[in-house]
Amino acid sequence: MVSNLLYSPSERTPKYSTSLRIAQGITAALAFSILLAGTNATTPMLPLYHQVLSFTPLMMSLTFVCYVSVLIGVLLICSHPTFVRWSSPMLCLSLLVAAISDVFLSTATGSGILLGRAIAGIAGGIGTGSAAALVVAALGSLGRSLSATGNLIGAVAGTAFAQACIALWGAAAMRWTFLFHGVVCLFLLIALSIILVLRHQDNSKLLCEVSKGKAVVWSSIRNHPIALTVGCLSWITISAAIVSLPSFYAALEMGWISAYGIIILLAFSAAGQLCSPWLGQIAPWSSGVATITAGIIFLLLGADLRLSSLATIGFAVIGMGIGVSYRLGLITFTKGSSPAQQGALSSFYAAITYGAAAACALALGIAGNEVGLHMTVIILFGILAALTLLLSGKAPCLGNTRE
């Protein structure tokens, strides 16, 4: 049976087979993180696009919309379980498409950047479910946790690397950051292709076990609506923070927190995901949702009192809460699924959470034009604090997500 192949390998299995299985899990997870690192590398570039390329606010918004709109469409298409049987070639293709995207982004022109962002949406869309399926096919239930950590780890790595490139190269970073990322994608593509060719027979057995078609997605929605809602609120919060808080704190003349607050948020989000297994042992009742509420309170208090120390605590606390809660939402939403179903459910989960975040970001921009950024941020984060507080008692907890 599939479960025996995944979780109880025969003692007579050659050591090289076990090594290949582990290598596939790690490499596929790394591929997903690299894809997300590339798409997040544009975040520190936005001030340069504004200053050097004279991007208007509309153009800067379009860099987000071009990526997310294409990403959501591809994710929804790939959420059908039948696509998962093609996970191996699709993940390899996603790395190649990401490298092509990097070429357009490196032109540092308005049309090139928008086209590159749209192509990056294709890469992320076809790579999300494929990577999740291949990680679970290789590592079983351990892979379910590993595949849930790649998004924010990639986000913080990409953002931090791009910021370092800007510090080193200045405006030239608009070109060299993406060329370097493209080269990394191609090297990883070669390594991944070799591993997947050697693992082709095992992967075929596991990934062709597609059952119930679209029913698996709707079943998870019915069984885990709170998990999906938590994922949406987590990603809305992190997206709203990235889009609005640097400008919000800059207007308050809190320059340090405006420059580094998002990096702190992303770093602690990644830490929250990585430390979740350990946190589950010491605080199994925790869901991360109430932590988001506390972080928002610190953020707003820091702004009101003009205290960067409070705001810094807020970014760290809210980041930790997002990392834990988003990961828990995905693990709960996909719990008990086969490798093929894992790919379909991961794509759907990402599409819905990213879509909710994109809609909120658009609404934030419209409201900001009408009533001003300061008031919009206070109202939005106040609403998010209230919603997360209401969900804190019903959200999935670290102690009840073990398989």
PDB file of C-alpha atoms in Angstrom, residues 153-340:
ATOM      1  CA  ILE A 153      11.455  31.015   4.873  1.00  0.00           C
ATOM      2  CA  GLY A 154      11.695  31.907   1.200  1.00  0.00           C
ATOM      3  CA  ALA A 155      10.115  35.292   1.869  1.00  0.00           C
ATOM      4  CA  VAL A 156      12.596  36.279   4.556  1.00  0.00           C
ATOM      5  CA  ALA A 157      15.565  34.914   2.601  1.00  0.00           C
ATOM      6  CA  GLY A 158      14.594  36.755  -0.569  1.00  0.00           C
ATOM      7  CA  THR A 159      13.857  40.024   1.214  1.00  0.00           C
ATOM      8  CA  ALA A 160      17.048  39.940   3.280  1.00  0.00           C
ATOM      9  CA  PHE A 161      19.206  38.991   0.270  1.00  0.00           C
ATOM     10  CA  ALA A 162      17.747  41.772  -1.867  1.00  0.00           C
ATOM     11  CA  GLN A 163      18.281  44.287   0.942  1.00  0.00           C
ATOM     12  CA  ALA A 164      21.903  43.164   1.221  1.00  0.00           C
ATOM     13  CA  CYS A 165      22.365  43.530  -2.546  1.00  0.00           C
ATOM     14  CA  ILE A 166      21.004  47.087  -2.393  1.00  0.00           C
ATOM     15  CA  ALA A 167      23.436  47.932   0.414  1.00  0.00           C
ATOM     16  CA  LEU A 168      26.312  46.467  -1.637  1.00  0.00           C
ATOM     17  CA  TRP A 169      25.480  47.599  -5.180  1.00  0.00           C
ATOM     18  CA  GLY A 170      22.962  50.419  -4.846  1.00  0.00           C
ATOM     19  CA  ALA A 171      20.806  50.896  -7.950  1.00  0.00           C
ATOM     20  CA  ALA A 172      22.730  48.146  -9.765  1.00  0.00           C
ATOM     21  CA  ALA A 173      21.020  45.678  -7.431  1.00  0.00           C
ATOM     22  CA  MET A 174      17.888  46.034  -9.595  1.00  0.00           C
ATOM     23  CA  ARG A 175      19.777  44.005 -12.193  1.00  0.00           C
ATOM     24  CA  TRP A 176      22.239  41.755 -10.369  1.00  0.00           C
ATOM     25  CA  THR A 177      19.893  40.494  -7.634  1.00  0.00           C
ATOM     26  CA  PHE A 178      17.628  38.790 -10.146  1.00  0.00           C
ATOM     27  CA  LEU A 179      20.434  37.503 -12.353  1.00  0.00           C
ATOM     28  CA  PHE A 180      21.974  35.811  -9.320  1.00  0.00           C
ATOM     29  CA  HIS A 181      18.601  34.318  -8.376  1.00  0.00           C
ATOM     30  CA  GLY A 182      18.170  33.032 -11.929  1.00  0.00           C
ATOM     31  CA  VAL A 183      21.529  31.258 -11.802  1.00  0.00           C
ATOM     32  CA  VAL A 184      20.581  29.631  -8.467  1.00  0.00           C
ATOM     33  CA  CYS A 185      17.313  28.409 -10.025  1.00  0.00           C
ATOM     34  CA  LEU A 186      19.168  26.806 -12.937  1.00  0.00           C
ATOM     35  CA  PHE A 187      21.692  25.030 -10.705  1.00  0.00           C
ATOM     36  CA  LEU A 188      18.888  23.757  -8.494  1.00  0.00           C
ATOM     37  CA  LEU A 189      16.990  22.645 -11.600  1.00  0.00           C
ATOM     38  CA  ILE A 190      19.907  20.430 -12.646  1.00  0.00           C
ATOM     39  CA  ALA A 191      20.232  18.821  -9.212  1.00  0.00           C
ATOM     40  CA  LEU A 192      16.487  18.320  -8.834  1.00  0.00           C
ATOM     41  CA  SER A 193      16.137  16.818 -12.318  1.00  0.00           C
ATOM     42  CA  ILE A 194      18.776  14.171 -11.584  1.00  0.00           C
ATOM     43  CA  ILE A 195      17.112  13.195  -8.310  1.00  0.00           C
ATOM     44  CA  LEU A 196      13.617  13.050  -9.832  1.00  0.00           C
ATOM     45  CA  VAL A 197      14.784  10.891 -12.742  1.00  0.00           C
ATOM     46  CA  LEU A 198      16.291   8.400 -10.298  1.00  0.00           C
ATOM     47  CA  ARG A 199      13.098   8.491  -8.190  1.00  0.00           C
ATOM     48  CA  HIS A 200      10.708   8.338 -11.140  1.00  0.00           C
ATOM     49  CA  GLN A 201       9.304   4.876 -10.456  1.00  0.00           C
ATOM     50  CA  ASP A 202       8.534   5.501  -6.769  1.00  0.00           C
ATOM     51  CA  ASN A 203       7.047   8.919  -7.440  1.00  0.00           C
ATOM     52  CA  SER A 204       4.831   7.532 -10.205  1.00  0.00           C
ATOM     53  CA  LYS A 205       3.335   4.949  -7.838  1.00  0.00           C
ATOM     54  CA  LEU A 206       2.582   7.558  -5.194  1.00  0.00           C
ATOM     55  CA  LEU A 207       1.451  10.506  -7.269  1.00  0.00           C
ATOM     56  CA  CYS A 208      -0.899   8.558  -9.530  1.00  0.00           C
ATOM     57  CA  GLU A 209      -2.992   7.556  -6.509  1.00  0.00           C
ATOM     58  CA  VAL A 210      -5.511  10.320  -7.242  1.00  0.00           C
ATOM     59  CA  SER A 211      -8.899   9.719  -5.625  1.00  0.00           C
ATOM     60  CA  LYS A 212     -12.205  11.573  -5.474  1.00  0.00           C
ATOM     61  CA  GLY A 213     -11.083  14.305  -7.875  1.00  0.00           C
ATOM     62  CA  LYS A 214     -12.269  17.747  -6.813  1.00  0.00           C
ATOM     63  CA  ALA A 215     -14.138  16.243  -3.874  1.00  0.00           C
ATOM     64  CA  VAL A 216     -10.967  16.266  -1.753  1.00  0.00           C
ATOM     65  CA  VAL A 217     -10.860  20.077  -1.857  1.00  0.00           C
ATOM     66  CA  TRP A 218     -14.507  20.585  -0.973  1.00  0.00           C
ATOM     67  CA  SER A 219     -14.262  17.969   1.759  1.00  0.00           C
ATOM     68  CA  SER A 220     -11.409  19.887   3.400  1.00  0.00           C
ATOM     69  CA  ILE A 221     -13.368  23.131   3.152  1.00  0.00           C
ATOM     70  CA  ARG A 222     -16.332  21.530   4.914  1.00  0.00           C
ATOM     71  CA  ASN A 223     -14.204  19.839   7.561  1.00  0.00           C
ATOM     72  CA  HIS A 224     -11.710  22.656   8.221  1.00  0.00           C
ATOM     73  CA  PRO A 225     -13.314  26.059   7.546  1.00  0.00           C
ATOM     74  CA  ILE A 226     -11.626  27.605  10.595  1.00  0.00           C
ATOM     75  CA  ALA A 227      -8.186  26.465   9.410  1.00  0.00           C
ATOM     76  CA  LEU A 228      -8.777  28.116   6.031  1.00  0.00           C
ATOM     77  CA  THR A 229     -10.060  31.277   7.718  1.00  0.00           C
ATOM     78  CA  VAL A 230      -7.000  31.416   9.967  1.00  0.00           C
ATOM     79  CA  GLY A 231      -4.756  31.066   6.915  1.00  0.00           C
ATOM     80  CA  CYS A 232      -6.576  33.934   5.201  1.00  0.00           C
ATOM     81  CA  LEU A 233      -6.326  36.228   8.236  1.00  0.00           C
ATOM     82  CA  SER A 234      -2.631  35.397   8.673  1.00  0.00           C
ATOM     83  CA  TRP A 235      -1.771  36.186   5.063  1.00  0.00           C
ATOM     84  CA  ILE A 236      -3.982  39.297   5.016  1.00  0.00           C
ATOM     85  CA  THR A 237      -2.094  40.557   8.063  1.00  0.00           C
ATOM     86  CA  ILE A 238       1.366  39.965   6.622  1.00  0.00           C
ATOM     87  CA  SER A 239       0.410  41.416   3.226  1.00  0.00           C
ATOM     88  CA  ALA A 240      -1.212  44.495   4.763  1.00  0.00           C
ATOM     89  CA  ALA A 241       1.901  45.008   6.881  1.00  0.00           C
ATOM     90  CA  ILE A 242       4.242  44.796   3.882  1.00  0.00           C
ATOM     91  CA  VAL A 243       2.114  47.121   1.753  1.00  0.00           C
ATOM     92  CA  SER A 244       1.311  49.799   4.336  1.00  0.00           C
ATOM     93  CA  LEU A 245       3.442  49.817   7.476  1.00  0.00           C
ATOM     94  CA  PRO A 246       6.786  51.091   6.055  1.00  0.00           C
ATOM     95  CA  SER A 247       5.030  54.199   4.683  1.00  0.00           C
ATOM     96  CA  PHE A 248       2.873  54.460   7.814  1.00  0.00           C
ATOM     97  CA  TYR A 249       5.885  54.629  10.147  1.00  0.00           C
ATOM     98  CA  ALA A 250       7.874  56.798   7.730  1.00  0.00           C
ATOM     99  CA  ALA A 251       5.087  59.405   7.894  1.00  0.00           C
ATOM    100  CA  LEU A 252       5.468  59.328  11.695  1.00  0.00           C
ATOM    101  CA  GLU A 253       9.227  59.991  11.272  1.00  0.00           C
ATOM    102  CA  MET A 254      10.094  56.590  12.736  1.00  0.00           C
ATOM    103  CA  GLY A 255      12.748  55.882  10.115  1.00  0.00           C
ATOM    104  CA  TRP A 256      14.469  52.868  11.668  1.00  0.00           C
ATOM    105  CA  ILE A 257      11.307  50.844  12.142  1.00  0.00           C
ATOM    106  CA  SER A 258      10.084  51.911   8.709  1.00  0.00           C
ATOM    107  CA  ALA A 259      13.233  50.439   7.117  1.00  0.00           C
ATOM    108  CA  TYR A 260      13.660  47.274   9.165  1.00  0.00           C
ATOM    109  CA  GLY A 261      10.267  46.437  10.643  1.00  0.00           C
ATOM    110  CA  ILE A 262       9.191  44.180   7.775  1.00  0.00           C
ATOM    111  CA  ILE A 263      12.480  42.276   7.850  1.00  0.00           C
ATOM    112  CA  ILE A 264      11.940  41.665  11.576  1.00  0.00           C
ATOM    113  CA  LEU A 265       8.376  40.513  10.891  1.00  0.00           C
ATOM    114  CA  LEU A 266       9.451  38.079   8.172  1.00  0.00           C
ATOM    115  CA  ALA A 267      12.373  36.753  10.214  1.00  0.00           C
ATOM    116  CA  PHE A 268      10.160  35.992  13.205  1.00  0.00           C
ATOM    117  CA  SER A 269       7.509  34.499  10.930  1.00  0.00           C
ATOM    118  CA  ALA A 270      10.078  32.049   9.603  1.00  0.00           C
ATOM    119  CA  ALA A 271      11.243  31.369  13.176  1.00  0.00           C
ATOM    120  CA  GLY A 272       7.648  30.687  14.197  1.00  0.00           C
ATOM    121  CA  GLN A 273       7.301  28.076  11.484  1.00  0.00           C
ATOM    122  CA  LEU A 274      10.628  26.412  12.210  1.00  0.00           C
ATOM    123  CA  CYS A 275      10.103  26.386  15.989  1.00  0.00           C
ATOM    124  CA  SER A 276       6.501  25.121  15.880  1.00  0.00           C
ATOM    125  CA  PRO A 277       7.411  21.472  16.669  1.00  0.00           C
ATOM    126  CA  TRP A 278       9.329  22.624  19.759  1.00  0.00           C
ATOM    127  CA  LEU A 279       6.585  25.068  20.749  1.00  0.00           C
ATOM    128  CA  GLY A 280       4.069  22.242  20.458  1.00  0.00           C
ATOM    129  CA  GLN A 281       5.855  20.427  23.294  1.00  0.00           C
ATOM    130  CA  ILE A 282       5.894  23.340  25.723  1.00  0.00           C
ATOM    131  CA  ALA A 283       2.682  25.148  24.688  1.00  0.00           C
ATOM    132  CA  PRO A 284       0.397  22.634  22.918  1.00  0.00           C
ATOM    133  CA  TRP A 285      -2.589  24.947  23.514  1.00  0.00           C
ATOM    134  CA  SER A 286      -1.075  27.721  21.381  1.00  0.00           C
ATOM    135  CA  SER A 287      -2.476  28.542  17.945  1.00  0.00           C
ATOM    136  CA  GLY A 288      -0.495  31.683  17.148  1.00  0.00           C
ATOM    137  CA  VAL A 289      -3.720  33.612  16.502  1.00  0.00           C
ATOM    138  CA  ALA A 290      -3.843  35.394  19.877  1.00  0.00           C
ATOM    139  CA  THR A 291      -0.175  36.246  19.343  1.00  0.00           C
ATOM    140  CA  ILE A 292      -1.152  38.152  16.199  1.00  0.00           C
ATOM    141  CA  THR A 293      -3.654  40.129  18.267  1.00  0.00           C
ATOM    142  CA  ALA A 294      -0.966  41.008  20.817  1.00  0.00           C
ATOM    143  CA  GLY A 295       1.460  42.010  18.074  1.00  0.00           C
ATOM    144  CA  ILE A 296      -1.072  44.361  16.493  1.00  0.00           C
ATOM    145  CA  ILE A 297      -1.649  46.042  19.871  1.00  0.00           C
ATOM    146  CA  PHE A 298       2.100  46.647  20.249  1.00  0.00           C
ATOM    147  CA  LEU A 299       2.305  48.005  16.677  1.00  0.00           C
ATOM    148  CA  LEU A 300      -0.493  50.507  17.221  1.00  0.00           C
ATOM    149  CA  LEU A 301       0.762  51.534  20.671  1.00  0.00           C
ATOM    150  CA  GLY A 302       4.252  52.061  19.264  1.00  0.00           C
ATOM    151  CA  ALA A 303       2.820  54.316  16.574  1.00  0.00           C
ATOM    152  CA  ASP A 304       0.633  56.270  18.988  1.00  0.00           C
ATOM    153  CA  LEU A 305       3.446  56.829  21.500  1.00  0.00           C
ATOM    154  CA  ARG A 306       6.147  57.231  18.803  1.00  0.00           C
ATOM    155  CA  LEU A 307       8.183  54.466  20.479  1.00  0.00           C
ATOM    156  CA  SER A 308      10.216  52.377  18.044  1.00  0.00           C
ATOM    157  CA  SER A 309      10.948  49.862  20.816  1.00  0.00           C
ATOM    158  CA  LEU A 310       7.240  49.007  21.180  1.00  0.00           C
ATOM    159  CA  ALA A 311       6.781  48.852  17.426  1.00  0.00           C
ATOM    160  CA  THR A 312       9.793  46.544  17.126  1.00  0.00           C
ATOM    161  CA  ILE A 313       8.269  44.197  19.704  1.00  0.00           C
ATOM    162  CA  GLY A 314       5.022  44.376  17.747  1.00  0.00           C
ATOM    163  CA  PHE A 315       6.679  43.344  14.470  1.00  0.00           C
ATOM    164  CA  ALA A 316       8.434  40.439  16.200  1.00  0.00           C
ATOM    165  CA  VAL A 317       5.328  39.212  18.051  1.00  0.00           C
ATOM    166  CA  ILE A 318       2.997  39.535  15.080  1.00  0.00           C
ATOM    167  CA  GLY A 319       5.552  37.764  12.885  1.00  0.00           C
ATOM    168  CA  MET A 320       5.818  34.844  15.294  1.00  0.00           C
ATOM    169  CA  GLY A 321       2.033  34.544  15.428  1.00  0.00           C
ATOM    170  CA  ILE A 322       1.679  34.589  11.645  1.00  0.00           C
ATOM    171  CA  GLY A 323       4.360  31.940  11.198  1.00  0.00           C
ATOM    172  CA  VAL A 324       2.724  29.564  13.650  1.00  0.00           C
ATOM    173  CA  SER A 325      -0.886  30.144  12.601  1.00  0.00           C
ATOM    174  CA  TYR A 326      -0.381  30.008   8.823  1.00  0.00           C
ATOM    175  CA  ARG A 327       1.569  26.781   9.131  1.00  0.00           C
ATOM    176  CA  LEU A 328      -1.041  25.262  11.459  1.00  0.00           C
ATOM    177  CA  GLY A 329      -3.808  26.237   9.065  1.00  0.00           C
ATOM    178  CA  LEU A 330      -2.120  24.476   6.152  1.00  0.00           C
ATOM    179  CA  ILE A 331      -1.233  21.354   8.146  1.00  0.00           C
ATOM    180  CA  THR A 332      -4.800  21.077   9.449  1.00  0.00           C
ATOM    181  CA  PHE A 333      -6.308  21.718   6.018  1.00  0.00           C
ATOM    182  CA  THR A 334      -4.179  18.959   4.457  1.00  0.00           C
ATOM    183  CA  LYS A 335      -4.070  16.532   7.398  1.00  0.00           C
ATOM    184  CA  GLY A 336      -4.388  12.873   6.415  1.00  0.00           C
ATOM    185  CA  SER A 337      -4.119  13.555   2.685  1.00  0.00           C
ATOM    186  CA  SER A 338      -2.137  11.430   0.245  1.00  0.00           C
ATOM    187  CA  PRO A 339       0.816  12.971  -1.613  1.00  0.00           C
ATOM    188  CA  ALA A 340      -1.409  13.663  -4.627  1.00  0.00           C
TER     189      ALA A 340
END
